Structure formats: C-alpha cells, structure tokens
CSV table of C-alpha atoms in Angstrom, one decimal:
chain,number,residue,atom,x,y,z
A,1,UNK,CA,-28.5,-9.9,2.9
A,2,UNK,CA,-30.6,-9.8,-0.3
A,3,UNK,CA,-30.4,-6.0,-0.3
A,4,UNK,CA,-26.6,-6.3,-0.9
A,5,UNK,CA,-27.3,-8.5,-4.0
A,6,UNK,CA,-30.3,-6.6,-5.4
A,7,UNK,CA,-28.4,-5.8,-8.6
A,8,UNK,CA,-26.6,-9.1,-8.9
A,9,UNK,CA,-29.0,-11.9,-10.0
A,10,UNK,CA,-26.3,-14.6,-10.4
A,11,UNK,CA,-24.8,-14.0,-7.0
A,12,UNK,CA,-28.3,-13.8,-5.4
A,13,UNK,CA,-29.3,-17.1,-7.0
A,14,UNK,CA,-26.2,-18.8,-5.6
A,15,UNK,CA,-26.0,-17.3,-2.2
A,16,UNK,CA,-29.6,-16.7,-1.0
A,17,UNK,CA,-30.6,-20.4,-0.7
A,18,UNK,CA,-27.5,-21.4,1.3
A,19,UNK,CA,-27.9,-18.4,3.7
A,20,UNK,CA,-31.6,-19.2,4.3
A,21,UNK,CA,-32.5,-21.3,7.4
A,22,UNK,CA,-31.3,-24.8,6.9
A,23,UNK,CA,-29.0,-23.8,4.0
A,24,UNK,CA,-25.6,-25.4,3.7
A,25,UNK,CA,-23.0,-22.9,2.6
A,26,UNK,CA,-19.9,-24.0,0.8
A,27,UNK,CA,-16.5,-24.0,2.5
A,28,UNK,CA,-15.0,-21.7,-0.2
A,29,UNK,CA,-16.5,-19.1,-2.6
A,30,UNK,CA,-14.7,-17.1,-5.2
A,31,UNK,CA,-16.4,-13.8,-5.9
A,32,UNK,CA,-15.3,-12.4,-9.3
A,33,UNK,CA,-16.2,-9.4,-11.3
A,34,UNK,CA,-15.1,-5.8,-12.1
A,35,UNK,CA,-14.1,-3.2,-9.5
A,36,UNK,CA,-17.1,-1.6,-7.7
A,37,UNK,CA,-19.5,-4.4,-8.6
A,38,UNK,CA,-20.2,-5.0,-4.9
A,39,UNK,CA,-18.0,-8.0,-4.1
A,40,UNK,CA,-16.6,-6.6,-0.8
A,41,UNK,CA,-19.9,-5.4,0.6
A,42,UNK,CA,-21.4,-8.8,-0.4
A,43,UNK,CA,-18.6,-10.6,1.3
A,44,UNK,CA,-19.2,-8.7,4.5
A,45,UNK,CA,-22.9,-9.4,4.2
A,46,UNK,CA,-22.3,-13.1,3.8
A,47,UNK,CA,-19.9,-13.1,6.7
A,48,UNK,CA,-22.5,-11.3,8.8
A,49,UNK,CA,-25.1,-14.0,8.1
A,50,UNK,CA,-22.7,-16.9,8.6
A,51,UNK,CA,-21.5,-15.6,12.0
A,52,UNK,CA,-24.9,-14.6,13.1
A,53,UNK,CA,-26.3,-18.1,12.6
A,54,UNK,CA,-26.6,-19.8,16.0
A,55,UNK,CA,-25.6,-16.6,17.9
A,56,UNK,CA,-27.7,-15.8,21.0
A,57,UNK,CA,-27.5,-12.1,19.8
A,58,UNK,CA,-27.5,-12.3,16.0
A,59,UNK,CA,-28.0,-8.5,15.4
A,60,UNK,CA,-25.0,-7.8,17.7
A,61,UNK,CA,-22.9,-10.3,15.7
A,62,UNK,CA,-23.9,-8.7,12.4
A,63,UNK,CA,-23.1,-5.2,13.7
A,64,UNK,CA,-19.6,-6.3,14.8
A,65,UNK,CA,-18.9,-7.9,11.4
A,66,UNK,CA,-19.9,-4.6,9.8
A,67,UNK,CA,-17.6,-2.6,12.1
A,68,UNK,CA,-14.8,-5.2,11.6
A,69,UNK,CA,-14.7,-6.1,15.3
A,70,UNK,CA,-15.9,-9.7,15.2
A,71,UNK,CA,-13.2,-12.1,16.5
A,72,UNK,CA,-14.2,-14.9,14.1
A,73,UNK,CA,-13.9,-12.8,11.0
A,74,UNK,CA,-10.4,-12.4,9.4
A,75,UNK,CA,-10.1,-10.0,6.5
A,76,UNK,CA,-6.9,-10.2,4.5
A,77,UNK,CA,-5.7,-7.4,2.1
A,78,UNK,CA,-2.4,-8.1,0.3
A,79,UNK,CA,0.4,-6.1,1.7
A,80,UNK,CA,3.0,-6.9,-0.9
A,81,UNK,CA,3.7,-4.4,-3.7
A,82,UNK,CA,2.2,-6.7,-6.4
A,83,UNK,CA,1.4,-10.0,-4.6
A,84,UNK,CA,-0.1,-11.6,-1.6
A,85,UNK,CA,2.8,-12.5,0.7
A,86,UNK,CA,3.1,-15.8,2.6
A,87,UNK,CA,3.0,-13.7,5.8
A,88,UNK,CA,-0.4,-12.3,4.7
A,89,UNK,CA,-2.0,-15.7,4.8
A,90,UNK,CA,0.2,-18.0,6.9
A,91,UNK,CA,-0.7,-17.0,10.4
A,92,UNK,CA,-3.9,-15.0,9.7
A,93,UNK,CA,-5.5,-17.8,7.6
A,94,UNK,CA,-3.6,-21.1,7.5
A,95,UNK,CA,-2.7,-21.3,11.2
A,96,UNK,CA,-5.9,-19.5,12.4
A,97,UNK,CA,-8.2,-21.9,10.5
A,98,UNK,CA,-7.0,-24.8,12.6
A,99,UNK,CA,-8.2,-23.1,15.8
A,100,UNK,CA,-11.8,-23.3,16.8
A,101,UNK,CA,-14.0,-20.2,16.7
A,102,UNK,CA,-13.8,-17.7,19.6
A,103,UNK,CA,-17.5,-17.3,20.1
A,104,UNK,CA,-19.4,-18.2,16.9
A,105,UNK,CA,-20.0,-21.7,15.5
A,106,UNK,CA,-18.0,-20.7,12.4
A,107,UNK,CA,-14.8,-18.8,11.3
A,108,UNK,CA,-14.9,-16.7,8.2
A,109,UNK,CA,-11.8,-15.7,6.2
A,110,UNK,CA,-12.1,-13.1,3.4
A,111,UNK,CA,-9.1,-12.7,1.1
A,112,UNK,CA,-9.0,-9.8,-1.3
A,113,UNK,CA,-7.2,-9.7,-4.7
A,114,UNK,CA,-6.6,-13.5,-4.7
A,115,UNK,CA,-5.3,-13.2,-8.3
A,116,UNK,CA,-2.2,-11.9,-6.7
A,117,UNK,CA,-1.6,-15.1,-4.7
A,118,UNK,CA,1.8,-16.4,-5.7
A,119,UNK,CA,2.8,-20.0,-6.0
A,120,UNK,CA,4.4,-20.2,-2.5
A,121,UNK,CA,1.5,-18.6,-0.7
A,122,UNK,CA,-1.0,-20.6,-2.8
A,123,UNK,CA,0.8,-23.8,-1.8
A,124,UNK,CA,0.4,-22.9,1.9
A,125,UNK,CA,-3.4,-22.3,1.2
A,126,UNK,CA,-4.1,-25.6,-0.5
A,127,UNK,CA,-4.6,-27.8,2.5
A,128,UNK,CA,-7.0,-25.2,4.0
A,129,UNK,CA,-9.0,-25.3,0.8
A,130,UNK,CA,-8.8,-29.0,0.3
A,131,UNK,CA,-9.4,-30.2,3.9
A,132,UNK,CA,-11.0,-27.3,5.8
A,133,UNK,CA,-12.3,-27.7,9.3
A,134,UNK,CA,-16.1,-27.9,9.3
A,135,UNK,CA,-16.4,-24.5,10.9
A,136,UNK,CA,-14.2,-22.7,8.3
A,137,UNK,CA,-15.6,-20.7,5.4
A,138,UNK,CA,-13.4,-18.8,2.9
A,139,UNK,CA,-14.5,-16.0,0.6
A,140,UNK,CA,-12.0,-15.1,-2.0
A,141,UNK,CA,-12.3,-11.9,-4.1
A,142,UNK,CA,-10.9,-11.0,-7.5
A,143,UNK,CA,-11.3,-8.6,-10.4
A,144,UNK,CA,-9.3,-10.8,-12.7
A,145,UNK,CA,-10.6,-14.4,-12.6
A,146,UNK,CA,-8.4,-15.5,-15.5
A,147,UNK,CA,-5.3,-14.7,-13.4
A,148,UNK,CA,-6.4,-16.8,-10.3
A,149,UNK,CA,-4.3,-19.9,-10.1
A,150,UNK,CA,-6.2,-23.0,-11.3
A,151,UNK,CA,-5.4,-24.8,-8.1
A,152,UNK,CA,-7.2,-22.1,-6.2
A,153,UNK,CA,-10.1,-21.5,-8.6
A,154,UNK,CA,-11.0,-25.2,-9.0
A,155,UNK,CA,-11.5,-25.6,-5.2
A,156,UNK,CA,-14.0,-22.8,-4.9
A,157,UNK,CA,-17.6,-22.2,-5.9
A,158,UNK,CA,-17.6,-19.3,-8.4
A,159,UNK,CA,-20.0,-16.4,-7.8
A,160,UNK,CA,-20.2,-13.8,-10.6
A,161,UNK,CA,-20.7,-10.1,-10.0
A,162,UNK,CA,-21.6,-7.9,-13.0
A,163,UNK,CA,-20.7,-4.3,-13.6
A,164,UNK,CA,-23.3,-1.7,-13.0
A,165,UNK,CA,-24.4,0.4,-16.0
A,166,UNK,CA,-23.1,3.9,-16.2
A,167,UNK,CA,-26.6,5.3,-15.4
A,168,UNK,CA,-27.0,2.9,-12.4
A,169,UNK,CA,-23.6,3.6,-11.1
A,170,UNK,CA,-24.1,7.4,-11.3
A,171,UNK,CA,-27.3,6.9,-9.3
A,172,UNK,CA,-25.5,5.0,-6.6
A,173,UNK,CA,-22.8,7.7,-6.5
A,174,UNK,CA,-25.4,10.5,-6.2
A,175,UNK,CA,-27.0,8.6,-3.3
A,176,UNK,CA,-23.8,9.2,-1.4
A,177,UNK,CA,-24.7,12.8,-1.2
A,178,UNK,CA,-22.9,14.5,-4.1
A,179,UNK,CA,-24.5,16.5,-6.9
A,180,UNK,CA,-25.8,14.8,-10.0
A,181,UNK,CA,-23.1,16.5,-12.1
A,182,UNK,CA,-20.3,15.3,-9.8
A,183,UNK,CA,-21.8,11.8,-9.7
A,184,UNK,CA,-21.8,11.6,-13.5
A,185,UNK,CA,-18.2,13.0,-13.7
A,186,UNK,CA,-16.9,10.5,-11.1
A,187,UNK,CA,-18.5,7.6,-13.0
A,188,UNK,CA,-16.9,8.7,-16.3
A,189,UNK,CA,-13.5,9.4,-14.7
A,190,UNK,CA,-13.4,6.0,-13.1
A,191,UNK,CA,-13.7,4.4,-16.6
A,192,UNK,CA,-16.4,2.0,-15.4
A,193,UNK,CA,-14.7,1.0,-12.1
A,194,UNK,CA,-17.3,1.4,-9.5
A,195,UNK,CA,-14.8,1.3,-6.6
A,196,UNK,CA,-12.8,4.1,-8.1
A,197,UNK,CA,-16.0,6.1,-8.8
A,198,UNK,CA,-17.0,5.9,-5.1
A,199,UNK,CA,-13.5,6.8,-4.1
A,200,UNK,CA,-13.6,9.9,-6.3
A,201,UNK,CA,-16.9,10.9,-4.8
A,202,UNK,CA,-15.5,10.9,-1.3
A,203,UNK,CA,-13.9,13.8,0.5
A,204,UNK,CA,-10.5,12.3,-0.1
A,205,UNK,CA,-11.3,11.7,-3.7
A,206,UNK,CA,-12.4,15.3,-4.2
A,207,UNK,CA,-9.0,16.4,-2.8
A,208,UNK,CA,-7.2,14.0,-5.2
A,209,UNK,CA,-9.2,15.4,-8.1
A,210,UNK,CA,-8.3,18.9,-7.2
A,211,UNK,CA,-4.6,18.1,-6.9
A,212,UNK,CA,-4.6,16.2,-10.2
A,213,UNK,CA,-6.4,19.1,-11.9
A,214,UNK,CA,-3.9,21.6,-10.6
A,215,UNK,CA,-1.1,19.5,-11.9
A,216,UNK,CA,-2.6,19.1,-15.4
A,217,UNK,CA,-3.6,22.8,-15.7
A,218,UNK,CA,-0.2,24.1,-14.5
A,219,UNK,CA,1.5,21.8,-17.0
A,220,UNK,CA,-0.8,23.3,-19.8
A,221,UNK,CA,-0.1,26.8,-18.7
A,222,UNK,CA,3.6,26.2,-18.0
A,223,UNK,CA,3.5,28.6,-15.1
A,224,UNK,CA,4.6,26.4,-12.1
A,225,UNK,CA,8.0,24.8,-11.4
A,226,UNK,CA,8.1,21.0,-11.5
A,227,UNK,CA,9.1,20.7,-7.9
A,228,UNK,CA,6.2,22.9,-6.7
A,229,UNK,CA,3.8,21.1,-9.1
A,230,UNK,CA,4.7,17.7,-7.7
A,231,UNK,CA,5.0,18.6,-4.0
A,232,UNK,CA,1.3,19.5,-3.9
A,233,UNK,CA,0.3,16.3,-5.6
A,234,UNK,CA,2.6,14.1,-3.4
A,235,UNK,CA,1.3,15.8,-0.3
A,236,UNK,CA,-2.2,14.8,-1.1
A,237,UNK,CA,-1.1,11.3,-1.7
A,238,UNK,CA,0.8,11.1,1.6
A,239,UNK,CA,-2.3,12.3,3.5
A,240,UNK,CA,-4.1,9.3,2.0
A,241,UNK,CA,-1.4,7.1,3.4
A,242,UNK,CA,-1.6,8.7,6.8
A,243,UNK,CA,-5.3,8.0,7.0
A,244,UNK,CA,-4.7,4.3,6.1
A,245,UNK,CA,-1.9,4.1,8.7
A,246,UNK,CA,-4.2,5.4,11.5
A,247,UNK,CA,-7.0,3.0,10.5
A,248,UNK,CA,-4.7,0.0,10.4
A,249,UNK,CA,-3.2,0.9,13.8
A,250,UNK,CA,-6.7,0.9,15.2
A,251,UNK,CA,-7.3,-2.6,13.8
A,252,UNK,CA,-4.0,-3.8,15.1
A,253,UNK,CA,-4.7,-2.6,18.6
A,254,UNK,CA,-8.1,-4.4,18.6
A,255,UNK,CA,-6.6,-7.6,17.3
A,256,UNK,CA,-3.8,-7.6,19.9
A,257,UNK,CA,-6.4,-7.8,22.7
A,258,UNK,CA,-7.4,-11.2,21.3
A,259,UNK,CA,-4.0,-12.8,21.9
A,260,UNK,CA,-2.3,-13.9,25.0
A,261,UNK,CA,0.2,-11.4,26.4
A,262,UNK,CA,3.2,-13.6,25.5
A,263,UNK,CA,2.2,-13.6,21.8
A,264,UNK,CA,1.6,-9.9,21.5
A,265,UNK,CA,5.1,-8.8,20.7
A,266,UNK,CA,5.3,-11.1,17.7
A,267,UNK,CA,1.8,-10.0,16.4
A,268,UNK,CA,2.7,-6.3,17.0
A,269,UNK,CA,5.9,-6.7,14.9
A,270,UNK,CA,3.9,-8.4,12.1
A,271,UNK,CA,1.3,-5.6,12.1
A,272,UNK,CA,4.1,-2.9,12.0
A,273,UNK,CA,5.5,-4.5,8.9
A,274,UNK,CA,2.1,-5.0,7.3
A,275,UNK,CA,1.1,-1.4,7.9
A,276,UNK,CA,4.2,-0.1,6.2
A,277,UNK,CA,3.5,-2.3,3.1
A,278,UNK,CA,-0.2,-1.5,2.9
A,279,UNK,CA,0.4,2.3,3.4
A,280,UNK,CA,2.9,2.3,0.5
A,281,UNK,CA,0.4,0.3,-1.6
A,282,UNK,CA,-2.4,2.8,-0.9
A,283,UNK,CA,-0.2,5.7,-1.8
A,284,UNK,CA,0.9,4.1,-5.0
A,285,UNK,CA,-2.7,3.4,-6.0
A,286,UNK,CA,-3.8,6.9,-5.2
A,287,UNK,CA,-0.9,8.3,-7.3
A,288,UNK,CA,-1.9,6.0,-10.1
A,289,UNK,CA,-5.5,7.3,-9.9
A,290,UNK,CA,-4.3,10.9,-9.8
A,291,UNK,CA,-2.2,10.4,-13.0
A,292,UNK,CA,-5.1,8.7,-14.6
A,293,UNK,CA,-7.1,11.9,-14.0
A,294,UNK,CA,-4.2,14.0,-15.4
A,295,UNK,CA,-4.2,12.0,-18.6
A,296,UNK,CA,-8.0,12.3,-18.9
A,297,UNK,CA,-7.7,16.1,-18.5
A,298,UNK,CA,-5.5,16.1,-21.6
A,299,UNK,CA,-7.8,13.7,-23.4
A,300,UNK,CA,-10.8,15.9,-22.6
A,301,UNK,CA,-9.0,18.9,-24.1
A,302,UNK,CA,-8.5,16.8,-27.3
A,303,UNK,CA,-12.2,16.0,-27.3
A,304,UNK,CA,-13.1,19.6,-27.0
A,305,UNK,CA,-10.7,20.6,-29.8
A,306,UNK,CA,-12.4,18.1,-32.0
A,307,UNK,CA,-15.9,19.3,-31.1
A,308,UNK,CA,-16.7,16.0,-29.3
A,309,UNK,CA,-18.1,17.5,-26.1
A,310,UNK,CA,-20.2,14.4,-25.4
A,311,UNK,CA,-17.0,12.4,-24.8
A,312,UNK,CA,-15.7,14.7,-22.1
A,313,UNK,CA,-15.2,12.9,-18.8
A,314,UNK,CA,-14.5,16.0,-16.6
A,315,UNK,CA,-18.1,17.0,-17.4
A,316,UNK,CA,-18.4,19.1,-14.3
A,317,UNK,CA,-15.3,21.1,-15.2
A,318,UNK,CA,-16.3,22.4,-18.7
A,319,UNK,CA,-15.5,26.0,-18.0
A,320,UNK,CA,-12.0,25.1,-16.7
A,321,UNK,CA,-11.4,22.9,-19.7
A,322,UNK,CA,-12.5,25.6,-22.1
A,323,UNK,CA,-10.0,28.0,-20.5
A,324,UNK,CA,-7.2,25.5,-21.1
A,325,UNK,CA,-8.0,25.1,-24.8
A,326,UNK,CA,-5.2,26.0,-27.2
A,327,UNK,CA,-2.9,23.1,-27.4
A,328,UNK,CA,-2.8,21.1,-30.6
A,329,UNK,CA,-4.2,17.6,-30.5
A,330,UNK,CA,-0.8,16.1,-31.3
A,331,UNK,CA,0.8,17.8,-28.4
A,332,UNK,CA,-2.0,16.7,-26.1
A,333,UNK,CA,-1.7,13.1,-27.4
A,334,UNK,CA,2.0,13.2,-26.6
A,335,UNK,CA,1.2,14.5,-23.1
A,336,UNK,CA,-1.2,11.6,-22.5
A,337,UNK,CA,1.5,9.1,-23.6
A,338,UNK,CA,4.0,10.6,-21.2
A,339,UNK,CA,1.6,10.3,-18.3
A,340,UNK,CA,0.8,6.6,-19.2
A,341,UNK,CA,4.5,5.9,-19.5
A,342,UNK,CA,5.0,7.3,-15.9
A,343,UNK,CA,2.1,5.2,-14.6
A,344,UNK,CA,3.7,2.1,-16.0
A,345,UNK,CA,7.0,2.9,-14.3
A,346,UNK,CA,5.4,2.6,-10.8
A,347,UNK,CA,5.2,-1.1,-11.3
A,348,UNK,CA,9.0,-1.0,-11.1
A,349,UNK,CA,9.0,0.7,-7.7
A,350,UNK,CA,10.4,3.9,-8.9
A,351,UNK,CA,10.5,6.9,-6.5
A,352,UNK,CA,7.2,8.8,-6.8
A,353,UNK,CA,8.7,12.3,-6.3
A,354,UNK,CA,11.4,11.9,-8.9
A,355,UNK,CA,9.1,10.3,-11.4
A,356,UNK,CA,6.5,13.1,-11.0
A,357,UNK,CA,9.1,15.8,-11.3
A,358,UNK,CA,10.5,14.2,-14.5
A,359,UNK,CA,6.9,14.0,-15.8
A,360,UNK,CA,6.2,17.7,-15.1
A,361,UNK,CA,9.4,18.8,-16.9
A,362,UNK,CA,8.6,16.7,-19.9
A,363,UNK,CA,4.9,17.8,-20.0
A,364,UNK,CA,5.9,21.5,-19.9
A,365,UNK,CA,8.3,20.9,-22.8
A,366,UNK,CA,5.8,18.9,-24.9
A,367,UNK,CA,2.9,21.3,-24.3
A,368,UNK,CA,5.0,24.4,-25.0
A,369,UNK,CA,5.9,23.2,-28.6
C-alpha cells in the first residue's frame, strides 16, 4: 500500500493510519489532483487493503482486486459524453450499496471523474453518502476539485495527490521499458499530464503518435489528399475503440455470472448501452490527444524557426522536424489555431471524419500561403 503512495506525502499521511491494523477508514474519500498523479492506482491499492481485511485469503483478495475480478469492488467510469449518467451510478452504486457484501466484510465503490456528476445523478448519490451502510466505502476521483458539486465534496474526506516533476515523471515512463529519449518526449507531449504520458509510451500510444505525425507532416508538405490523410488517423482511433470494446465485454461477461439468471437480460442490456457510450468516449479522447500532438508538431516547428530548440516537445523527432522547416511562424500559428478550434468542436458531438477532413483542407490552404 505505502509503495503506491511513496511520492504522495499528503495522501500517505491520511491513508496509511486508517489502513493499518485497527484503523478506521472513512466511508467516503475524494482523491483529487492532476492526471497521472496516481489516484487510480492508489484507489485500487486502498480497495485491495479494505477487501483483504478479515479475508481468510488476503493475498488472493488483493490479487482479484488488481485484476478487477473481486465481486465486492465496483468501479464506475462515466459513460456519458460529458457527464456521469444516472444509469452509471443508480444500479451499480446506489442500489448495490444496500446489499450486503458477497464474500468480504466490506463493499468498495470507486467512481472516476466525479466532477462530471450532474445534479440528478448527484441527488441519487446523496443518501448513499449521508447514510451509508457500515460495510460501504466510496472512493471518488477527480482532476478538477473546484467542479465537484459542494453537496458531494462536503460529504467526503479530501485526499490530495500532487503532480510529479517532469524529471520524476520521465523516470517513471522510462521504467515502463521505453528509451530515455522517448520517455522525455512523452512527458513533454503530455503537457504535464502523467496519465497521457503513460498512454503515449504504450504500444497504442506509439501508434497514435505515428498517425498524428503523418497527419501533421502531410499537411505541411501538402502532398496527401484530405480523405486519405484523415482515414489513416481515424483508423488508428477506431482500433483504440475496438480494444476498449473487447475489454468491457470481458468485464460484462464476468459480472453477469454474479447475477441470478432472471436478471441477466436486464444487466446485459445495460452493459451493451454502456459499452457503446464508453467506446465513443475513448475514441473521442484519443482523437483529442492526436490533434494535441498535431498542434504541438506545428508549435515545435515555430520553436525551431525561432532558434528555441530547448522548447521542442517532439525532442525524439528532431531530424523529422528539421526536414519540415520552411513555413513562416505566422502560418504555423494559424495552423495551431485551426487544430485547437477543431478540438473544441468535438465537445459539440460533431462527426469526427468530417471535422478532420475539413481541418486537413484548411491546414493545406493555410500552410501553402
């Protein structure tokens, strides 16, 4: 447990005593801090300790929490485009919290991105937070504490997680098995977001970087049609969604086994709807990250044109950037603004393919001036 909090003195000070033998953990914690600060891994570690307590096989209980197979752990990820839906927490949390544990002496509910909890869903949660059963423990996660509803925040014990330094984060990324140069680049490209840095260092992240780089370089060169330029990028995004779908279907199958046969049809329908929403959300997030990388490619070209090599974020792609030099800073700045404008449009649920094609046409026009 303490290993998960080694770089988080505040969180360690709050959590270590209550997880020690004889400790009395709170019924609700609110873990807050920037992306990649370790909130999710800490939540899983806390859940492991809570569910291992009193178990005849504590190590087995911990292992099943880590694998996501413990029946007394419920992990909620918002499935709405921009909010936690009532369906996300009604049956999985509110109703389930009134039922006694399957095998442990406790039930643990982890809810991610609780800042996206709307008024209606929050109202459904209040009774659970105000009058929880003695065996219920909730761990809420957020990167935006100020946006968490006061009615939720005031009923939880706050646990702060601090961002890692760039050097520390790069070391963590390098420990995942990538080169030092790649680790530094992923850290810089993530703009301080540890979760995105780790994502970029993964195999899927490397594919996303490659697709974004092709998109940006083709726009600079003006030698690829908009449709071809976008189809490659969108195909990479869709593969991310397919991986997510497969993972969620596996979780759904495992959960169905926990319910009586007469309830399985309803649960299966709920999971089908949830998988569709989560898959779209994952694809939208991946496309947003890809366009962030495209914008940073143009920004890095501006830095090189000004002689500010130390500010380059694609620091493992210096030769490729040098080959793309030639555009005027004003053109590159306009290109960055076009990309950021497109990223903002995705909040309006626009069609990804059409938005990317429009962006490609506009980029080729701007960069050709």
